[in-house]
CSV table of C-alpha atoms in Angstrom, one decimal:
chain,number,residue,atom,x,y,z
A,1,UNK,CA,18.2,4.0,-17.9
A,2,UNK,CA,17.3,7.1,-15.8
A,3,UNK,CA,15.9,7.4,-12.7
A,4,UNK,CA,12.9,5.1,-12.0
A,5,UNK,CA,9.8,7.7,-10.9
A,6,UNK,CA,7.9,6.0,-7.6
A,7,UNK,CA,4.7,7.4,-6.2
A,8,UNK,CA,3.6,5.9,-3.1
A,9,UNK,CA,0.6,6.5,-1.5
A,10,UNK,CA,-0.2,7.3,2.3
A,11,UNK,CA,3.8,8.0,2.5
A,12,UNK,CA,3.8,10.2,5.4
A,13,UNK,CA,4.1,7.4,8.0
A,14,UNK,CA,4.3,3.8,9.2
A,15,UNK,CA,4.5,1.4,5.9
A,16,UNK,CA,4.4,4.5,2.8
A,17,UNK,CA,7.1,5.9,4.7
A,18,UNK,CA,9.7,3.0,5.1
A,19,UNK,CA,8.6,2.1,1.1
A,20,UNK,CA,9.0,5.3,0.4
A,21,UNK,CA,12.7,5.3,2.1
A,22,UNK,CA,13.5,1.9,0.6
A,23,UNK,CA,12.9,2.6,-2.6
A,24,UNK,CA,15.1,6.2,-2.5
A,25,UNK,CA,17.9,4.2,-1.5
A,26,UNK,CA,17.3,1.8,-4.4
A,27,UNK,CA,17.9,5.1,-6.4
A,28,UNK,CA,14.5,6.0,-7.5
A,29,UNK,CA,12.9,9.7,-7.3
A,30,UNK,CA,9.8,9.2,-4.8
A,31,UNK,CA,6.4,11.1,-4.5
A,32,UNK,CA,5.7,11.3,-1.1
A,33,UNK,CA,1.7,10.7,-1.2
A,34,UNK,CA,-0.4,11.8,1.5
A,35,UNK,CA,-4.2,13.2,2.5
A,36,UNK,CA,-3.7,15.4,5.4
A,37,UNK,CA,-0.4,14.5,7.6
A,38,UNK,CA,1.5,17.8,5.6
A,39,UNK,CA,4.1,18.3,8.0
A,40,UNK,CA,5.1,14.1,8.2
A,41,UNK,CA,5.1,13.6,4.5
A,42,UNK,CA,7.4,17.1,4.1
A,43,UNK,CA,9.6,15.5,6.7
A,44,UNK,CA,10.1,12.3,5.1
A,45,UNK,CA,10.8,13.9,1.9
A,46,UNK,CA,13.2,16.0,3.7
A,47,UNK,CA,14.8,13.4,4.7
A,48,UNK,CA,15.2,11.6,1.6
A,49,UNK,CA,16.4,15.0,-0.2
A,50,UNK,CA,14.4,17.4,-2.2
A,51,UNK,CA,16.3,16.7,-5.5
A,52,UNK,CA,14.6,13.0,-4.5
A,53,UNK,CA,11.8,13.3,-3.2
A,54,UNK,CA,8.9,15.5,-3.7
A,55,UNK,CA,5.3,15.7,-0.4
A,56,UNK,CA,2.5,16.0,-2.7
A,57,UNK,CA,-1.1,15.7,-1.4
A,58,UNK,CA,-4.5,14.2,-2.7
A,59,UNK,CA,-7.0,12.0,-1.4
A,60,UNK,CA,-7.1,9.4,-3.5
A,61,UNK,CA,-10.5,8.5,-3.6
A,62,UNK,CA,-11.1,11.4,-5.3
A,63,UNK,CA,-10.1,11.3,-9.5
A,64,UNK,CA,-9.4,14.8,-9.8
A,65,UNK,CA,-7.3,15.1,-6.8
A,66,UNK,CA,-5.1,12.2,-7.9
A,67,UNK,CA,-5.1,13.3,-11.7
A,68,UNK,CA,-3.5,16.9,-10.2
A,69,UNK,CA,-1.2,14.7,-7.9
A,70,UNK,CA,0.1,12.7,-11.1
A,71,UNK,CA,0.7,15.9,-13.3
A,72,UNK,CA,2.4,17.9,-10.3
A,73,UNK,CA,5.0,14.8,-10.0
A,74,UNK,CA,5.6,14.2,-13.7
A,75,UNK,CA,6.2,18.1,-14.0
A,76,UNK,CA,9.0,17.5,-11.1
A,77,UNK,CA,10.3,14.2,-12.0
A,78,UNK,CA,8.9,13.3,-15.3
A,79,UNK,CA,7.3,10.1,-16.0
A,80,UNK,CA,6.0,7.6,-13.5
A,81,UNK,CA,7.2,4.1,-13.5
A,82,UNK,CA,6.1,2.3,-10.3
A,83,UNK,CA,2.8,2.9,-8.4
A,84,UNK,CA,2.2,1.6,-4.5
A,85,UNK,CA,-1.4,1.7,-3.6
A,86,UNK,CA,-0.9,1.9,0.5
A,87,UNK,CA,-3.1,4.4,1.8
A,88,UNK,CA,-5.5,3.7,4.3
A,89,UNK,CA,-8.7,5.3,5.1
A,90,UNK,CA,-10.1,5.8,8.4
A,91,UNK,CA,-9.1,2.5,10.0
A,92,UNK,CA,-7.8,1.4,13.1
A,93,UNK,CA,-6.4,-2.2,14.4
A,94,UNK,CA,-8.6,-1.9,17.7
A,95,UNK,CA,-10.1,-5.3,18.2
A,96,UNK,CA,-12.2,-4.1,21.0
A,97,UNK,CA,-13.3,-1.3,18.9
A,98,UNK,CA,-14.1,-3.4,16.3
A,99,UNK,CA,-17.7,-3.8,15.2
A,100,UNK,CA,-19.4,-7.2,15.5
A,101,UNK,CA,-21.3,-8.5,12.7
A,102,UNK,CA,-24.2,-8.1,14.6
A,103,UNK,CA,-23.7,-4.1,14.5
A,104,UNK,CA,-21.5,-3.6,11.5
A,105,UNK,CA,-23.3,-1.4,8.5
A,106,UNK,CA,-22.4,-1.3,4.8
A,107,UNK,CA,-21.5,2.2,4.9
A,108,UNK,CA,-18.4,0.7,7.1
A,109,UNK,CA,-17.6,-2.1,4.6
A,110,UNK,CA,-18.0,0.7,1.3
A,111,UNK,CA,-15.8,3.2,3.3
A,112,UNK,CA,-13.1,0.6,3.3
A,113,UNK,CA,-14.0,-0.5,-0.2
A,114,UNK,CA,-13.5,2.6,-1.6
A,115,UNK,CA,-10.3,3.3,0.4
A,116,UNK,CA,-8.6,0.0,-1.2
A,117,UNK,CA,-10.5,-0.9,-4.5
A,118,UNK,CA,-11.8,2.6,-5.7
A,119,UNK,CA,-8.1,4.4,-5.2
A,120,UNK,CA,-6.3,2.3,-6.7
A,121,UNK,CA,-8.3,2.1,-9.8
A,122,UNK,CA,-8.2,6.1,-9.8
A,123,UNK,CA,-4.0,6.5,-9.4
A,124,UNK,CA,-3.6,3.3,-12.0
A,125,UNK,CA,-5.8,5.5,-14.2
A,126,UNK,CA,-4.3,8.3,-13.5
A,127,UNK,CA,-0.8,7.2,-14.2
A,128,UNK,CA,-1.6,4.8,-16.8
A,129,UNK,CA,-0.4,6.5,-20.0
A,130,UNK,CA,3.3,7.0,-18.5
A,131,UNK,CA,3.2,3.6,-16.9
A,132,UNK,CA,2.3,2.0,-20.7
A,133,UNK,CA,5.4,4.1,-22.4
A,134,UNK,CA,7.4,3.0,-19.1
A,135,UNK,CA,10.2,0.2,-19.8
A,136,UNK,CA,10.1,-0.9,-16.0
A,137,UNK,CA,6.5,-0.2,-15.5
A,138,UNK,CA,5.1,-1.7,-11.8
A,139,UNK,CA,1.7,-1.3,-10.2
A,140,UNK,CA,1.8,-3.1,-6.1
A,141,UNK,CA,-0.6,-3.1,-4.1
A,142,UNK,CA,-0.6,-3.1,-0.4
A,143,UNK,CA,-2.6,-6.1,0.8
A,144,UNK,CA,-3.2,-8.2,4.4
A,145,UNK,CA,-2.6,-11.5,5.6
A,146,UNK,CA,-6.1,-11.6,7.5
A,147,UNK,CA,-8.2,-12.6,5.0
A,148,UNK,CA,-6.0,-16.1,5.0
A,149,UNK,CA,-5.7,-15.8,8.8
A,150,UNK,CA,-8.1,-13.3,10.7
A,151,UNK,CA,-6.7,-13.0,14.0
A,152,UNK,CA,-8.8,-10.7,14.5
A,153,UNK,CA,-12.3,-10.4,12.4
A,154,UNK,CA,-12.0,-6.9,11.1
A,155,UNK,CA,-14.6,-7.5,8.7
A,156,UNK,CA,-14.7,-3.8,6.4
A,157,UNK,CA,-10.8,-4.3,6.5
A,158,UNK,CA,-10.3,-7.9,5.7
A,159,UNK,CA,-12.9,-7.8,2.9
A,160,UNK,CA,-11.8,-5.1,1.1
A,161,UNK,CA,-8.1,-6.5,0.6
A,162,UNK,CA,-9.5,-9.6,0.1
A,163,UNK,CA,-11.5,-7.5,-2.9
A,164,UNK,CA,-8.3,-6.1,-4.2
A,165,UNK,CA,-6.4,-9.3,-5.1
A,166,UNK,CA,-9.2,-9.7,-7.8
A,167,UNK,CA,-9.2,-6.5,-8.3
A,168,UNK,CA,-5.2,-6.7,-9.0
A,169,UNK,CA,-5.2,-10.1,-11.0
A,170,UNK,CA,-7.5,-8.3,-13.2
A,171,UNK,CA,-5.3,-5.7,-14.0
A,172,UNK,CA,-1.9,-7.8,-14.0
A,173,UNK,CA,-3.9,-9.9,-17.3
A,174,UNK,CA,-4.8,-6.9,-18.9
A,175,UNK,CA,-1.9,-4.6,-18.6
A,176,UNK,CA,0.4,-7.4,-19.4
A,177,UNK,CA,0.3,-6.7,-22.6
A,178,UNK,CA,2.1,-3.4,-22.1
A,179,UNK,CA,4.8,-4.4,-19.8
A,180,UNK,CA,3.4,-3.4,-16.8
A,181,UNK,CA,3.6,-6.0,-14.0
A,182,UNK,CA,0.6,-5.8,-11.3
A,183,UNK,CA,1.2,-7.8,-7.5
A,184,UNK,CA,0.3,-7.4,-4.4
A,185,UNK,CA,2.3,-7.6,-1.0
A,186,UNK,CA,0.6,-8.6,2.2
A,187,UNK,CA,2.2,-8.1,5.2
A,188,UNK,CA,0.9,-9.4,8.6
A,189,UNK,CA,0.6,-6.7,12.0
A,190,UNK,CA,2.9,-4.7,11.6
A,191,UNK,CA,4.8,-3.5,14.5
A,192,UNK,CA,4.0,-0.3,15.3
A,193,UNK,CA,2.2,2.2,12.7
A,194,UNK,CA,-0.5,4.5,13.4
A,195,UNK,CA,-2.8,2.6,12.5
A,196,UNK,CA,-1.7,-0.3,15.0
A,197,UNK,CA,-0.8,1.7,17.8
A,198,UNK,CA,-4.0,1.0,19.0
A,199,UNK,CA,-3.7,-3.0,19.1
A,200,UNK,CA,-3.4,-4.5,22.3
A,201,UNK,CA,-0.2,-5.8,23.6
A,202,UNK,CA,-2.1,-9.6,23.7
A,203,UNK,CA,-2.9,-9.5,19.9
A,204,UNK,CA,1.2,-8.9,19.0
A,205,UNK,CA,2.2,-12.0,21.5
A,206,UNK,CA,-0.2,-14.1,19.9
A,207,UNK,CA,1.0,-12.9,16.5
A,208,UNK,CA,4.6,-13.7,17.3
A,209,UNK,CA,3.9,-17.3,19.4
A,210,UNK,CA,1.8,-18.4,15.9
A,211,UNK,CA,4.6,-17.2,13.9
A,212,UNK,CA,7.1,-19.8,12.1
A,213,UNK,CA,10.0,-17.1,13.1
A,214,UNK,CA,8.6,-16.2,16.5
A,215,UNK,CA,8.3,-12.5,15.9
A,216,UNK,CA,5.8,-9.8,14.4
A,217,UNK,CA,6.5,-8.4,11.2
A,218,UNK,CA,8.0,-4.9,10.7
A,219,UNK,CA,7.6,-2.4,8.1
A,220,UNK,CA,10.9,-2.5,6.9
A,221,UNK,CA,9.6,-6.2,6.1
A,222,UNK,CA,7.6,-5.4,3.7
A,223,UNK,CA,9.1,-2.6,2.4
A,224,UNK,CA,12.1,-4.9,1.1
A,225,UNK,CA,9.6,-7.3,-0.7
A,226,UNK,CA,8.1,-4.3,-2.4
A,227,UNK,CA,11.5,-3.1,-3.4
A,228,UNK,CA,12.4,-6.3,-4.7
A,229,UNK,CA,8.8,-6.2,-6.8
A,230,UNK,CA,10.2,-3.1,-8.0
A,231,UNK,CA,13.2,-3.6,-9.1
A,232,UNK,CA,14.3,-5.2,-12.5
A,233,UNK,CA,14.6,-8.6,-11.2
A,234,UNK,CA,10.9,-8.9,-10.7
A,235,UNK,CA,10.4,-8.4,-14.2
A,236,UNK,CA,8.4,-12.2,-14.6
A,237,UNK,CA,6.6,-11.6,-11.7
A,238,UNK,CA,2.7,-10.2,-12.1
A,239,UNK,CA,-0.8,-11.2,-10.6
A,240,UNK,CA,1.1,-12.7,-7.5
A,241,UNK,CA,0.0,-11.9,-3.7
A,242,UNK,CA,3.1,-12.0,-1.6
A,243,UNK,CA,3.2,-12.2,2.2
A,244,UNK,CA,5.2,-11.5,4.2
A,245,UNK,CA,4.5,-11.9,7.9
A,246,UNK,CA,7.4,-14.4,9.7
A,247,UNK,CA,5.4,-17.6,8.5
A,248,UNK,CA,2.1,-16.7,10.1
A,249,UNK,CA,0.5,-18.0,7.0
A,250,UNK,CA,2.0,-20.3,4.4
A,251,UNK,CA,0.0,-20.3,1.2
């Protein structure tokens, strides 16, 4: 078997970036996804090796974008194998930020909808035909542990994960059938990405006090998980959600 073909959404930084490492060092060539960080995605690439790893960028809520993502990688590494749906749009852990129900709008909760549900449906489509000629063919999504446990309600966020594990049951029963597994891994706070820089110290200790192992999850966390999803020994494994997050929530 050749080289497994990974492409890995919002790659430039925080989780995409240690999923993106993880899984180059499981052997695989990786396309480093992102939307607008140029200069972070062509650094982690770098750093994985150009005959490895290849920056490309698309905002993947929009079809064509990804479609011309998907075609630039295959030309550089041929056929994809494993999709990781982990961008995210336009969202911040800031509890005090947050919008209360009372003042929350739907354009909030569609913004995050699209972000989760609507890309991934657009990079599965888009990758689709190589994934069903694929022998190791893997489709993971990037889900939270606050829809079991919301530490703090960020409604948009919460609800459109929670949206995805349909959406990714739906496709583990249908694409089945071709060999391609479909799960989702769902990690808890991470400690520290971009995008929870802004959580307050406060949140993180009561993260790790509620914790079975006493400690907040890292990225590296759950980029073994989805490296383990990945590999050939998750081959039975499809429609599962996985978390990962110290014991914070048992399912």
């Amino acid at each position: 078997m050749g080289k497994r073909v990974a492409l890995v959404t919002g790659a430039s930084r925080g989780l995409g970036a240690a999923i993106a490492r993880k899984l180059a060092q499981q052997g695989c060539n990786v396309i480093v996804n992102y939307a607008s960080s140029k200069e972070k995605a062509e650094k982690v690439a770098a750093e994985i090796g150009q005959d490895q790893a290849i920056a490309i960028q698309a905002d993947v809520r929009e079809k064509a974008e990804v479609e011309r993502m998907v075609a630039e990688a295959e030309e550089k590494f041929g056929p994809v194998d494993i999709v990781i749906n982990n961008a995210l749009v336009n969202f911040k852990f800031e509890p005090i930020a947050q919008a209360s129900v009372e003042n929350l709008t739907w354009e909030q909760y569609n913004e995050q909808l699209e972000g989760a549900v609507k890309a991934s449906l657009n990079v599965i489509q888009a990758a689709l035909p190589s994934l069903k000629e694929s022998s190791h063919a893997r489709v993971i999504q990037i889900g939270t542990n606050l829809f079991q446990n919301p530490v703090v309600a960020y409604h948009q966020y919460t609800t459109a994960k929670a949206a995805l594990i349909g959406f990714t049951r739906n496709m583990a029963k249908e694409l089945g059938q071709y060999g391609i597994t479909a799960n989702m891994v769902s990690g808890g706070l991470l400690e520290t990405t971009d995008a929870s820089a802004v959580t307050t110290p406060e949140v993180f200790t009561i993260v790790a006090e509620s914790s079975a192992m006493k400690r907040v999850t890292q990225p590296e966390d759950v980029a073994e998980m989805v490296a383990f999803l990945a590999s050939p020994g998750a081959r039975a494994v499809t429609g599962q959600n996985i978390v990962v997050d110290n014991g914070l929530t048992m399912n």
